[in-house]
Amino acid sequence: MSVVATELELDVVLAAPERLADGVVRLTLRDPDGAAMPAWEPGAHVDLALGPDLVRQYSLCGDPADRSVLQVAVLREPAGRGGSAHVHGLTGGERLRVRGPRNHFKLVPSPRYLFVAGGIGITPIVPMLAAAEAAGAEWRLLYGGRTRASMAFAAELRERYGDRVELVPQDERGLLDLDAALAAEPGAAVYCCGPEPLLAAVEQRCAPDLLHVERFTALPDTGPRGAFEVELAQSGRTLEVPADRSILEVLEESGVPVLSSCQEGTCGTCETGVLAGVPDHRDSVLTGPEREAGDVMMICVSRCAGARLVLDL
């Protein structure tokens, strides 16, 4: 069995949810027996199993040094698919299941950072600020939201870090001035999380080798869809992936044990090693250099740029 088919899962108990801002609650999760929670680093997220066929990914926003709890913050999205509505109906005491943590948004060492957050995209940024501060790096946060009341952690961050935190409520100040922020921080490592229009705007303005983003939603899949073969190196099996099926779907139908969650290329759960062949990357997780290396792929959405892939399965 490949390593992607095994991952830490644990049952947790939920403390009473805490309101952080308009439409945002913080969930604090503990081991029922008081055991230490898994270690994690800034940028990590977990899968939270809210019920049968209801699994959602949430960024960890607490203190990595506090192994007694895991914390996530969840925005109520009226037009969502039901996950946030379920979370906002929790009252505390519920038993939930957590898978992870995993991290595709790691904080790389740098003498200077520019953090850009939009709305609930502040959640993975919060522990990054503490880590940058502890490392003695120079940093600045540009944080936008619909209204000041809707911006989770805003008052706390401003009180803790002062003028290095710039709050931009849209109803008071309009949109973030990305051009000015990027011009003021040349050469800084840029970390951005938030809605797709914000991410796209930052990507247009920032050098790819400096930029790190995390997406909540999948990128549009407009690439060609042809059939190809997948060889499973550990078993020697070869499977045909037709144009209208994903690698993940074919593997699951063939009884191959692999993990998956979002099934749209945003969570990284189904990351699989590639031993031969050229992946056609269609995920929202891997960086440019990781795509060029071609040694891993997200099998829920990505395909083959040729006729055959050999996977470490």
PDB file of C-alpha atoms in Angstrom:
ATOM      1  CA  MET A   1       0.000   0.000   0.000  1.00  0.00           C
ATOM      2  CA  SER A   2       1.352   3.423  -0.889  1.00  0.00           C
ATOM      3  CA  VAL A   3       1.957   6.013   1.808  1.00  0.00           C
ATOM      4  CA  VAL A   4      -0.877   8.060   0.305  1.00  0.00           C
ATOM      5  CA  ALA A   5      -3.308   5.364   1.416  1.00  0.00           C
ATOM      6  CA  THR A   6      -2.343   5.726   5.079  1.00  0.00           C
ATOM      7  CA  GLU A   7      -2.648   8.891   7.136  1.00  0.00           C
ATOM      8  CA  LEU A   8      -3.230   9.859  10.715  1.00  0.00           C
ATOM      9  CA  GLU A   9      -6.891   9.904  11.704  1.00  0.00           C
ATOM     10  CA  LEU A  10      -8.193  10.641  15.179  1.00  0.00           C
ATOM     11  CA  ASP A  11     -11.448  11.143  16.996  1.00  0.00           C
ATOM     12  CA  VAL A  12     -11.797  14.491  18.740  1.00  0.00           C
ATOM     13  CA  VAL A  13     -14.306  16.217  20.969  1.00  0.00           C
ATOM     14  CA  LEU A  14     -15.474  19.738  20.219  1.00  0.00           C
ATOM     15  CA  ALA A  15     -15.465  22.515  22.802  1.00  0.00           C
ATOM     16  CA  ALA A  16     -18.207  25.147  22.622  1.00  0.00           C
ATOM     17  CA  PRO A  17     -17.671  27.123  19.375  1.00  0.00           C
ATOM     18  CA  GLU A  18     -16.448  30.690  19.844  1.00  0.00           C
ATOM     19  CA  ARG A  19     -17.685  33.602  17.720  1.00  0.00           C
ATOM     20  CA  LEU A  20     -14.706  35.462  16.243  1.00  0.00           C
ATOM     21  CA  ALA A  21     -16.459  37.862  13.854  1.00  0.00           C
ATOM     22  CA  ASP A  22     -19.677  38.251  11.908  1.00  0.00           C
ATOM     23  CA  GLY A  23     -20.278  34.846  10.356  1.00  0.00           C
ATOM     24  CA  VAL A  24     -17.055  33.288  11.699  1.00  0.00           C
ATOM     25  CA  VAL A  25     -16.684  30.763  14.526  1.00  0.00           C
ATOM     26  CA  ARG A  26     -13.602  29.103  15.964  1.00  0.00           C
ATOM     27  CA  LEU A  27     -13.664  25.377  16.710  1.00  0.00           C
ATOM     28  CA  THR A  28     -11.375  23.982  19.403  1.00  0.00           C
ATOM     29  CA  LEU A  29     -10.773  20.241  19.129  1.00  0.00           C
ATOM     30  CA  ARG A  30      -9.300  18.006  21.843  1.00  0.00           C
ATOM     31  CA  ASP A  31      -8.491  14.348  22.265  1.00  0.00           C
ATOM     32  CA  PRO A  32     -11.274  12.753  24.358  1.00  0.00           C
ATOM     33  CA  ASP A  33      -8.676  11.215  26.697  1.00  0.00           C
ATOM     34  CA  GLY A  34      -6.447  14.280  26.911  1.00  0.00           C
ATOM     35  CA  ALA A  35      -3.665  12.917  24.700  1.00  0.00           C
ATOM     36  CA  ALA A  36      -1.429  15.293  22.752  1.00  0.00           C
ATOM     37  CA  MET A  37      -2.728  16.365  19.378  1.00  0.00           C
ATOM     38  CA  PRO A  38      -0.564  15.839  16.275  1.00  0.00           C
ATOM     39  CA  ALA A  39       2.292  18.240  15.578  1.00  0.00           C
ATOM     40  CA  TRP A  40       1.843  20.786  12.797  1.00  0.00           C
ATOM     41  CA  GLU A  41       3.498  23.830  11.249  1.00  0.00           C
ATOM     42  CA  PRO A  42       2.045  27.150  10.025  1.00  0.00           C
ATOM     43  CA  GLY A  43       0.122  26.717   6.774  1.00  0.00           C
ATOM     44  CA  ALA A  44      -1.177  23.235   7.643  1.00  0.00           C
ATOM     45  CA  HIS A  45      -4.791  22.163   7.318  1.00  0.00           C
ATOM     46  CA  VAL A  46      -6.897  19.207   8.382  1.00  0.00           C
ATOM     47  CA  ASP A  47      -9.848  17.292   6.990  1.00  0.00           C
ATOM     48  CA  LEU A  48     -12.800  17.547   9.332  1.00  0.00           C
ATOM     49  CA  ALA A  49     -15.338  14.751   8.935  1.00  0.00           C
ATOM     50  CA  LEU A  50     -18.637  16.338   9.897  1.00  0.00           C
ATOM     51  CA  GLY A  51     -20.769  13.353   8.916  1.00  0.00           C
ATOM     52  CA  PRO A  52     -21.123  10.648   6.268  1.00  0.00           C
ATOM     53  CA  ASP A  53     -19.983  12.096   2.927  1.00  0.00           C
ATOM     54  CA  LEU A  54     -19.455  15.522   4.533  1.00  0.00           C
ATOM     55  CA  VAL A  55     -15.710  16.200   4.761  1.00  0.00           C
ATOM     56  CA  ARG A  56     -14.235  19.686   4.593  1.00  0.00           C
ATOM     57  CA  GLN A  57     -10.727  21.125   4.775  1.00  0.00           C
ATOM     58  CA  TYR A  58      -9.896  23.887   7.245  1.00  0.00           C
ATOM     59  CA  SER A  59      -6.625  25.693   7.945  1.00  0.00           C
ATOM     60  CA  LEU A  60      -5.193  25.431  11.445  1.00  0.00           C
ATOM     61  CA  CYS A  61      -5.095  28.832  13.114  1.00  0.00           C
ATOM     62  CA  GLY A  62      -3.917  28.146  16.664  1.00  0.00           C
ATOM     63  CA  ASP A  63      -0.474  27.884  18.245  1.00  0.00           C
ATOM     64  CA  PRO A  64       1.631  24.974  16.927  1.00  0.00           C
ATOM     65  CA  ALA A  65       3.387  24.800  20.301  1.00  0.00           C
ATOM     66  CA  ASP A  66       0.092  24.019  22.058  1.00  0.00           C
ATOM     67  CA  ARG A  67      -0.310  20.292  21.523  1.00  0.00           C
ATOM     68  CA  SER A  68      -3.434  20.114  23.719  1.00  0.00           C
ATOM     69  CA  VAL A  69      -5.781  21.357  20.977  1.00  0.00           C
ATOM     70  CA  LEU A  70      -6.298  21.929  17.270  1.00  0.00           C
ATOM     71  CA  GLN A  71      -8.156  25.083  16.235  1.00  0.00           C
ATOM     72  CA  VAL A  72      -9.846  26.104  12.988  1.00  0.00           C
ATOM     73  CA  ALA A  73     -12.009  29.082  12.058  1.00  0.00           C
ATOM     74  CA  VAL A  74     -14.982  28.618   9.736  1.00  0.00           C
ATOM     75  CA  LEU A  75     -16.911  31.210   7.749  1.00  0.00           C
ATOM     76  CA  ARG A  76     -20.646  30.694   7.324  1.00  0.00           C
ATOM     77  CA  GLU A  77     -21.229  30.593   3.568  1.00  0.00           C
ATOM     78  CA  PRO A  78     -24.943  30.743   2.697  1.00  0.00           C
ATOM     79  CA  ALA A  79     -24.237  29.708  -0.889  1.00  0.00           C
ATOM     80  CA  GLY A  80     -21.888  26.878   0.114  1.00  0.00           C
ATOM     81  CA  ARG A  81     -22.343  23.120  -0.143  1.00  0.00           C
ATOM     82  CA  GLY A  82     -23.476  22.558   3.440  1.00  0.00           C
ATOM     83  CA  GLY A  83     -20.220  22.177   5.349  1.00  0.00           C
ATOM     84  CA  SER A  84     -20.124  25.629   6.917  1.00  0.00           C
ATOM     85  CA  ALA A  85     -23.842  25.514   7.707  1.00  0.00           C
ATOM     86  CA  HIS A  86     -23.269  22.250   9.566  1.00  0.00           C
ATOM     87  CA  VAL A  87     -20.315  23.714  11.479  1.00  0.00           C
ATOM     88  CA  HIS A  88     -22.316  26.765  12.528  1.00  0.00           C
ATOM     89  CA  GLY A  89     -24.988  24.460  13.908  1.00  0.00           C
ATOM     90  CA  LEU A  90     -22.570  22.695  16.279  1.00  0.00           C
ATOM     91  CA  THR A  91     -22.917  23.535  19.960  1.00  0.00           C
ATOM     92  CA  GLY A  92     -20.012  21.721  21.638  1.00  0.00           C
ATOM     93  CA  GLY A  93     -19.567  18.216  22.962  1.00  0.00           C
ATOM     94  CA  GLU A  94     -19.889  16.597  19.532  1.00  0.00           C
ATOM     95  CA  ARG A  95     -17.438  13.848  18.543  1.00  0.00           C
ATOM     96  CA  LEU A  96     -15.813  14.502  15.191  1.00  0.00           C
ATOM     97  CA  ARG A  97     -13.095  12.811  13.158  1.00  0.00           C
ATOM     98  CA  VAL A  98      -9.968  14.608  11.961  1.00  0.00           C
ATOM     99  CA  ARG A  99      -7.538  13.505   9.269  1.00  0.00           C
ATOM    100  CA  GLY A 100      -4.142  15.115   8.840  1.00  0.00           C
ATOM    101  CA  PRO A 101      -2.586  17.579   9.350  1.00  0.00           C
ATOM    102  CA  ARG A 102      -0.992  18.103   5.951  1.00  0.00           C
ATOM    103  CA  ASN A 103       0.782  21.164   4.604  1.00  0.00           C
ATOM    104  CA  HIS A 104       1.063  22.487   1.053  1.00  0.00           C
ATOM    105  CA  PHE A 105       1.416  26.103   2.200  1.00  0.00           C
ATOM    106  CA  LYS A 106       4.633  25.923   4.213  1.00  0.00           C
ATOM    107  CA  LEU A 107       6.380  29.027   5.466  1.00  0.00           C
ATOM    108  CA  VAL A 108       9.805  29.075   3.822  1.00  0.00           C
ATOM    109  CA  PRO A 109      12.707  30.810   5.637  1.00  0.00           C
ATOM    110  CA  SER A 110      13.061  34.422   4.503  1.00  0.00           C
ATOM    111  CA  PRO A 111      14.414  37.668   5.974  1.00  0.00           C
ATOM    112  CA  ARG A 112      11.261  39.489   4.847  1.00  0.00           C
ATOM    113  CA  TYR A 113       7.623  38.582   4.229  1.00  0.00           C
ATOM    114  CA  LEU A 114       4.530  40.248   2.846  1.00  0.00           C
ATOM    115  CA  PHE A 115       1.344  38.502   3.975  1.00  0.00           C
ATOM    116  CA  VAL A 116      -1.874  39.253   2.067  1.00  0.00           C
ATOM    117  CA  ALA A 117      -5.169  37.922   3.406  1.00  0.00           C
ATOM    118  CA  GLY A 118      -8.736  38.311   2.206  1.00  0.00           C
ATOM    119  CA  GLY A 119     -11.632  37.413   4.497  1.00  0.00           C
ATOM    120  CA  ILE A 120     -11.371  33.944   6.036  1.00  0.00           C
ATOM    121  CA  GLY A 121      -8.025  33.592   4.243  1.00  0.00           C
ATOM    122  CA  ILE A 122      -6.508  35.081   7.387  1.00  0.00           C
ATOM    123  CA  THR A 123      -6.708  31.690   9.139  1.00  0.00           C
ATOM    124  CA  PRO A 124      -3.466  30.089   7.880  1.00  0.00           C
ATOM    125  CA  ILE A 125      -1.709  33.467   8.057  1.00  0.00           C
ATOM    126  CA  VAL A 126      -2.192  33.935  11.825  1.00  0.00           C
ATOM    127  CA  PRO A 127       0.351  31.269  12.922  1.00  0.00           C
ATOM    128  CA  MET A 128       2.685  32.395  10.119  1.00  0.00           C
ATOM    129  CA  LEU A 129       2.888  35.862  11.654  1.00  0.00           C
ATOM    130  CA  ALA A 130       3.915  34.404  15.005  1.00  0.00           C
ATOM    131  CA  ALA A 131       6.534  32.216  13.319  1.00  0.00           C
ATOM    132  CA  ALA A 132       7.961  35.128  11.319  1.00  0.00           C
ATOM    133  CA  GLU A 133       8.068  37.222  14.492  1.00  0.00           C
ATOM    134  CA  ALA A 134       9.844  34.470  16.417  1.00  0.00           C
ATOM    135  CA  ALA A 135      12.401  34.096  13.614  1.00  0.00           C
ATOM    136  CA  GLY A 136      13.227  37.808  13.739  1.00  0.00           C
ATOM    137  CA  ALA A 137      12.107  38.398  10.149  1.00  0.00           C
ATOM    138  CA  GLU A 138      10.730  41.668   8.849  1.00  0.00           C
ATOM    139  CA  TRP A 139       7.100  41.343   7.826  1.00  0.00           C
ATOM    140  CA  ARG A 140       3.914  43.177   7.003  1.00  0.00           C
ATOM    141  CA  LEU A 141       0.290  42.024   6.800  1.00  0.00           C
ATOM    142  CA  LEU A 142      -2.251  43.490   4.388  1.00  0.00           C
ATOM    143  CA  TYR A 143      -5.663  42.188   5.462  1.00  0.00           C
ATOM    144  CA  GLY A 144      -8.922  42.990   3.691  1.00  0.00           C
ATOM    145  CA  GLY A 145     -12.525  42.096   4.410  1.00  0.00           C
ATOM    146  CA  ARG A 146     -16.069  43.164   3.613  1.00  0.00           C
ATOM    147  CA  THR A 147     -16.488  45.040   6.894  1.00  0.00           C
ATOM    148  CA  ARG A 148     -14.396  45.482  10.015  1.00  0.00           C
ATOM    149  CA  ALA A 149     -16.895  43.390  11.981  1.00  0.00           C
ATOM    150  CA  SER A 150     -16.479  40.477   9.549  1.00  0.00           C
ATOM    151  CA  MET A 151     -12.666  40.319   9.857  1.00  0.00           C
ATOM    152  CA  ALA A 152     -11.681  37.520  12.250  1.00  0.00           C
ATOM    153  CA  PHE A 153      -8.577  38.132  14.397  1.00  0.00           C
ATOM    154  CA  ALA A 154      -8.395  41.772  13.216  1.00  0.00           C
ATOM    155  CA  ALA A 155      -8.431  43.518  16.607  1.00  0.00           C
ATOM    156  CA  GLU A 156      -6.206  40.839  18.187  1.00  0.00           C
ATOM    157  CA  LEU A 157      -3.558  41.109  15.464  1.00  0.00           C
ATOM    158  CA  ARG A 158      -3.584  44.879  15.469  1.00  0.00           C
ATOM    159  CA  GLU A 159      -3.152  44.966  19.243  1.00  0.00           C
ATOM    160  CA  ARG A 160      -0.331  42.422  19.184  1.00  0.00           C
ATOM    161  CA  TYR A 161       1.664  43.682  16.210  1.00  0.00           C
ATOM    162  CA  GLY A 162       0.693  47.323  15.768  1.00  0.00           C
ATOM    163  CA  ASP A 163       1.260  49.146  12.481  1.00  0.00           C
ATOM    164  CA  ARG A 164       2.713  46.100  10.755  1.00  0.00           C
ATOM    165  CA  VAL A 165      -0.911  44.955  10.436  1.00  0.00           C
ATOM    166  CA  GLU A 166      -2.855  47.051   7.911  1.00  0.00           C
ATOM    167  CA  LEU A 167      -6.604  46.457   8.062  1.00  0.00           C
ATOM    168  CA  VAL A 168      -8.613  47.358   4.950  1.00  0.00           C
ATOM    169  CA  PRO A 169     -12.383  46.968   5.452  1.00  0.00           C
ATOM    170  CA  GLN A 170     -13.859  47.333   1.977  1.00  0.00           C
ATOM    171  CA  ASP A 171     -16.837  49.409   3.122  1.00  0.00           C
ATOM    172  CA  GLU A 172     -14.427  51.942   4.647  1.00  0.00           C
ATOM    173  CA  ARG A 173     -11.381  51.929   2.361  1.00  0.00           C
ATOM    174  CA  GLY A 174     -12.199  49.995  -0.788  1.00  0.00           C
ATOM    175  CA  LEU A 175     -10.014  47.214  -2.193  1.00  0.00           C
ATOM    176  CA  LEU A 176      -6.469  46.340  -1.162  1.00  0.00           C
ATOM    177  CA  ASP A 177      -3.757  48.456  -2.813  1.00  0.00           C
ATOM    178  CA  LEU A 178      -1.648  45.530  -3.989  1.00  0.00           C
ATOM    179  CA  ASP A 179       0.605  47.608  -6.226  1.00  0.00           C
ATOM    180  CA  ALA A 180       1.677  49.833  -3.343  1.00  0.00           C
ATOM    181  CA  ALA A 181       2.131  46.918  -0.954  1.00  0.00           C
ATOM    182  CA  LEU A 182       4.284  44.911  -3.351  1.00  0.00           C
ATOM    183  CA  ALA A 183       6.333  47.970  -4.345  1.00  0.00           C
ATOM    184  CA  ALA A 184       7.067  48.657  -0.680  1.00  0.00           C
ATOM    185  CA  GLU A 185       8.382  45.118  -0.090  1.00  0.00           C
ATOM    186  CA  PRO A 186      10.733  44.257  -3.005  1.00  0.00           C
ATOM    187  CA  GLY A 187      12.201  40.784  -2.739  1.00  0.00           C
ATOM    188  CA  ALA A 188       9.886  39.727   0.087  1.00  0.00           C
ATOM    189  CA  ALA A 189       8.386  36.248   0.184  1.00  0.00           C
ATOM    190  CA  VAL A 190       4.685  36.828  -0.489  1.00  0.00           C
ATOM    191  CA  TYR A 191       2.054  34.631   1.159  1.00  0.00           C
ATOM    192  CA  CYS A 192      -1.528  35.096   0.019  1.00  0.00           C
ATOM    193  CA  CYS A 193      -4.775  33.367   0.945  1.00  0.00           C
ATOM    194  CA  GLY A 194      -8.318  34.460   0.222  1.00  0.00           C
ATOM    195  CA  PRO A 195     -10.951  34.527  -2.525  1.00  0.00           C
ATOM    196  CA  GLU A 196      -9.977  33.737  -6.106  1.00  0.00           C
ATOM    197  CA  PRO A 197     -10.098  37.345  -7.429  1.00  0.00           C
ATOM    198  CA  LEU A 198      -7.529  38.352  -4.804  1.00  0.00           C
ATOM    199  CA  LEU A 199      -5.253  35.423  -5.600  1.00  0.00           C
ATOM    200  CA  ALA A 200      -5.458  36.127  -9.333  1.00  0.00           C
ATOM    201  CA  ALA A 201      -4.646  39.802  -8.781  1.00  0.00           C
ATOM    202  CA  VAL A 202      -1.592  38.964  -6.669  1.00  0.00           C
ATOM    203  CA  GLU A 203      -0.406  36.373  -9.189  1.00  0.00           C
ATOM    204  CA  GLN A 204      -0.554  38.983 -11.948  1.00  0.00           C
ATOM    205  CA  ARG A 205       1.681  41.326  -9.960  1.00  0.00           C
ATOM    206  CA  CYS A 206       4.147  39.066  -8.183  1.00  0.00           C
ATOM    207  CA  ALA A 207       7.177  37.096  -9.372  1.00  0.00           C
ATOM    208  CA  PRO A 208       6.348  33.371  -9.277  1.00  0.00           C
ATOM    209  CA  ASP A 209       9.507  32.489  -7.350  1.00  0.00           C
ATOM    210  CA  LEU A 210       8.436  34.788  -4.493  1.00  0.00           C
ATOM    211  CA  LEU A 211       4.741  33.915  -4.359  1.00  0.00           C
ATOM    212  CA  HIS A 212       3.009  31.287  -2.229  1.00  0.00           C
ATOM    213  CA  VAL A 213      -0.782  30.970  -2.397  1.00  0.00           C
ATOM    214  CA  GLU A 214      -3.469  28.724  -0.964  1.00  0.00           C
ATOM    215  CA  ARG A 215      -6.786  28.359  -2.746  1.00  0.00           C
ATOM    216  CA  PHE A 216     -10.218  27.510  -1.357  1.00  0.00           C
ATOM    217  CA  THR A 217     -11.751  26.735  -4.753  1.00  0.00           C
ATOM    218  CA  ALA A 218     -10.589  24.766  -7.763  1.00  0.00           C
ATOM    219  CA  LEU A 219      -9.110  26.357 -10.866  1.00  0.00           C
ATOM    220  CA  PRO A 220     -11.179  25.902 -14.048  1.00  0.00           C
ATOM    221  CA  ASP A 221     -10.297  22.691 -15.903  1.00  0.00           C
ATOM    222  CA  THR A 222     -10.151  23.661 -19.566  1.00  0.00           C
ATOM    223  CA  GLY A 223      -7.479  21.229 -20.755  1.00  0.00           C
ATOM    224  CA  PRO A 224      -7.958  18.391 -23.248  1.00  0.00           C
ATOM    225  CA  ARG A 225      -9.236  15.081 -21.947  1.00  0.00           C
ATOM    226  CA  GLY A 226      -7.860  12.015 -23.678  1.00  0.00           C
ATOM    227  CA  ALA A 227      -7.525   8.397 -22.563  1.00  0.00           C
ATOM    228  CA  PHE A 228      -4.249   7.062 -21.165  1.00  0.00           C
ATOM    229  CA  GLU A 229      -2.801   4.148 -19.197  1.00  0.00           C
ATOM    230  CA  VAL A 230      -1.700   4.091 -15.568  1.00  0.00           C
ATOM    231  CA  GLU A 231       0.724   1.445 -14.343  1.00  0.00           C
ATOM    232  CA  LEU A 232       0.719   0.734 -10.612  1.00  0.00           C
ATOM    233  CA  ALA A 233       4.374   0.034  -9.806  1.00  0.00           C
ATOM    234  CA  GLN A 234       3.816  -1.799  -6.531  1.00  0.00           C
ATOM    235  CA  SER A 235       1.395  -4.339  -7.973  1.00  0.00           C
ATOM    236  CA  GLY A 236       2.326  -4.308 -11.657  1.00  0.00           C
ATOM    237  CA  ARG A 237      -1.301  -3.685 -12.673  1.00  0.00           C
ATOM    238  CA  THR A 238      -2.105  -1.486 -15.652  1.00  0.00           C
ATOM    239  CA  LEU A 239      -5.400   0.375 -15.807  1.00  0.00           C
ATOM    240  CA  GLU A 240      -7.034   2.330 -18.605  1.00  0.00           C
ATOM    241  CA  VAL A 241      -8.199   5.848 -17.695  1.00  0.00           C
ATOM    242  CA  PRO A 242     -10.865   6.914 -20.210  1.00  0.00           C
ATOM    243  CA  ALA A 243     -11.407  10.519 -21.218  1.00  0.00           C
ATOM    244  CA  ASP A 244     -14.468  10.913 -19.033  1.00  0.00           C
ATOM    245  CA  ARG A 245     -12.977   9.451 -15.817  1.00  0.00           C
ATOM    246  CA  SER A 246     -10.302  10.605 -13.391  1.00  0.00           C
ATOM    247  CA  ILE A 247      -7.369   8.502 -12.236  1.00  0.00           C
ATOM    248  CA  LEU A 248      -8.871   8.506  -8.761  1.00  0.00           C
ATOM    249  CA  GLU A 249     -12.219   7.209  -9.987  1.00  0.00           C
ATOM    250  CA  VAL A 250     -10.583   4.401 -11.934  1.00  0.00           C
ATOM    251  CA  LEU A 251      -8.424   3.392  -8.959  1.00  0.00           C
ATOM    252  CA  GLU A 252     -11.386   3.368  -6.586  1.00  0.00           C
ATOM    253  CA  GLU A 253     -13.479   1.322  -8.996  1.00  0.00           C
ATOM    254  CA  SER A 254     -10.580  -1.154  -9.259  1.00  0.00           C
ATOM    255  CA  GLY A 255     -10.289  -1.567  -5.498  1.00  0.00           C
ATOM    256  CA  VAL A 256      -6.968   0.264  -5.116  1.00  0.00           C
ATOM    257  CA  PRO A 257      -6.699   1.878  -1.633  1.00  0.00           C
ATOM    258  CA  VAL A 258      -6.020   5.601  -1.959  1.00  0.00           C
ATOM    259  CA  LEU A 259      -7.046   8.561   0.151  1.00  0.00           C
ATOM    260  CA  SER A 260      -9.056  11.446  -1.240  1.00  0.00           C
ATOM    261  CA  SER A 261     -11.182  14.246   0.101  1.00  0.00           C
ATOM    262  CA  CYS A 262     -12.084  17.327  -1.946  1.00  0.00           C
ATOM    263  CA  GLN A 263     -11.893  15.587  -5.356  1.00  0.00           C
ATOM    264  CA  GLU A 264     -11.294  18.961  -7.019  1.00  0.00           C
ATOM    265  CA  GLY A 265      -7.545  19.443  -6.604  1.00  0.00           C
ATOM    266  CA  THR A 266      -7.485  21.837  -3.667  1.00  0.00           C
ATOM    267  CA  CYS A 267      -6.692  19.807  -0.538  1.00  0.00           C
ATOM    268  CA  GLY A 268      -3.679  17.654  -1.457  1.00  0.00           C
ATOM    269  CA  THR A 269      -5.044  14.487   0.169  1.00  0.00           C
ATOM    270  CA  CYS A 270      -4.622  12.341  -2.942  1.00  0.00           C
ATOM    271  CA  GLU A 271      -1.027  13.374  -3.701  1.00  0.00           C
ATOM    272  CA  THR A 272       0.660  10.414  -5.378  1.00  0.00           C
ATOM    273  CA  GLY A 273       4.234   9.743  -6.454  1.00  0.00           C
ATOM    274  CA  VAL A 274       4.985   9.621 -10.192  1.00  0.00           C
ATOM    275  CA  LEU A 275       7.790   7.240 -11.240  1.00  0.00           C
ATOM    276  CA  ALA A 276       7.559   7.661 -15.012  1.00  0.00           C
ATOM    277  CA  GLY A 277       5.564   9.662 -17.524  1.00  0.00           C
ATOM    278  CA  VAL A 278       4.621  13.341 -17.608  1.00  0.00           C
ATOM    279  CA  PRO A 279       1.695  14.520 -15.479  1.00  0.00           C
ATOM    280  CA  ASP A 280      -0.742  17.077 -16.837  1.00  0.00           C
ATOM    281  CA  HIS A 281      -1.197  19.064 -13.627  1.00  0.00           C
ATOM    282  CA  ARG A 282      -4.670  20.549 -13.087  1.00  0.00           C
ATOM    283  CA  ASP A 283      -4.658  21.010  -9.319  1.00  0.00           C
ATOM    284  CA  SER A 284      -4.573  24.176  -7.219  1.00  0.00           C
ATOM    285  CA  VAL A 285      -1.954  22.899  -4.764  1.00  0.00           C
ATOM    286  CA  LEU A 286       1.454  22.382  -6.358  1.00  0.00           C
ATOM    287  CA  THR A 287       3.863  25.240  -6.971  1.00  0.00           C
ATOM    288  CA  GLY A 288       5.479  25.924 -10.328  1.00  0.00           C
ATOM    289  CA  PRO A 289       8.748  24.159  -9.415  1.00  0.00           C
ATOM    290  CA  GLU A 290       6.819  21.190  -8.021  1.00  0.00           C
ATOM    291  CA  ARG A 291       4.880  20.906 -11.266  1.00  0.00           C
ATOM    292  CA  GLU A 292       8.083  21.061 -13.294  1.00  0.00           C
ATOM    293  CA  ALA A 293       9.664  18.319 -11.176  1.00  0.00           C
ATOM    294  CA  GLY A 294       6.774  16.028 -12.127  1.00  0.00           C
ATOM    295  CA  ASP A 295       7.410  13.534  -9.342  1.00  0.00           C
ATOM    296  CA  VAL A 296       4.019  13.925  -7.630  1.00  0.00           C
ATOM    297  CA  MET A 297       0.493  14.652  -8.814  1.00  0.00           C
ATOM    298  CA  MET A 298      -3.052  15.049  -7.518  1.00  0.00           C
ATOM    299  CA  ILE A 299      -4.864  12.102  -9.044  1.00  0.00           C
ATOM    300  CA  CYS A 300      -8.356  13.490  -8.455  1.00  0.00           C
ATOM    301  CA  VAL A 301      -8.025  16.051 -11.266  1.00  0.00           C
ATOM    302  CA  SER A 302      -4.629  15.820 -12.969  1.00  0.00           C
ATOM    303  CA  ARG A 303      -4.102  13.676 -16.014  1.00  0.00           C
ATOM    304  CA  CYS A 304      -1.313  12.454 -18.319  1.00  0.00           C
ATOM    305  CA  ALA A 305       0.439  14.606 -20.894  1.00  0.00           C
ATOM    306  CA  GLY A 306       1.298  11.466 -22.881  1.00  0.00           C
ATOM    307  CA  ALA A 307       0.056   7.916 -23.194  1.00  0.00           C
ATOM    308  CA  ARG A 308       1.225   6.372 -19.927  1.00  0.00           C
ATOM    309  CA  LEU A 309       2.020   7.141 -16.294  1.00  0.00           C
ATOM    310  CA  VAL A 310       3.714   4.913 -13.743  1.00  0.00           C
ATOM    311  CA  LEU A 311       2.499   5.698 -10.224  1.00  0.00           C
ATOM    312  CA  ASP A 312       3.941   4.694  -6.864  1.00  0.00           C
ATOM    313  CA  LEU A 313       0.905   2.627  -5.962  1.00  0.00           C
TER     314      LEU A 313
END
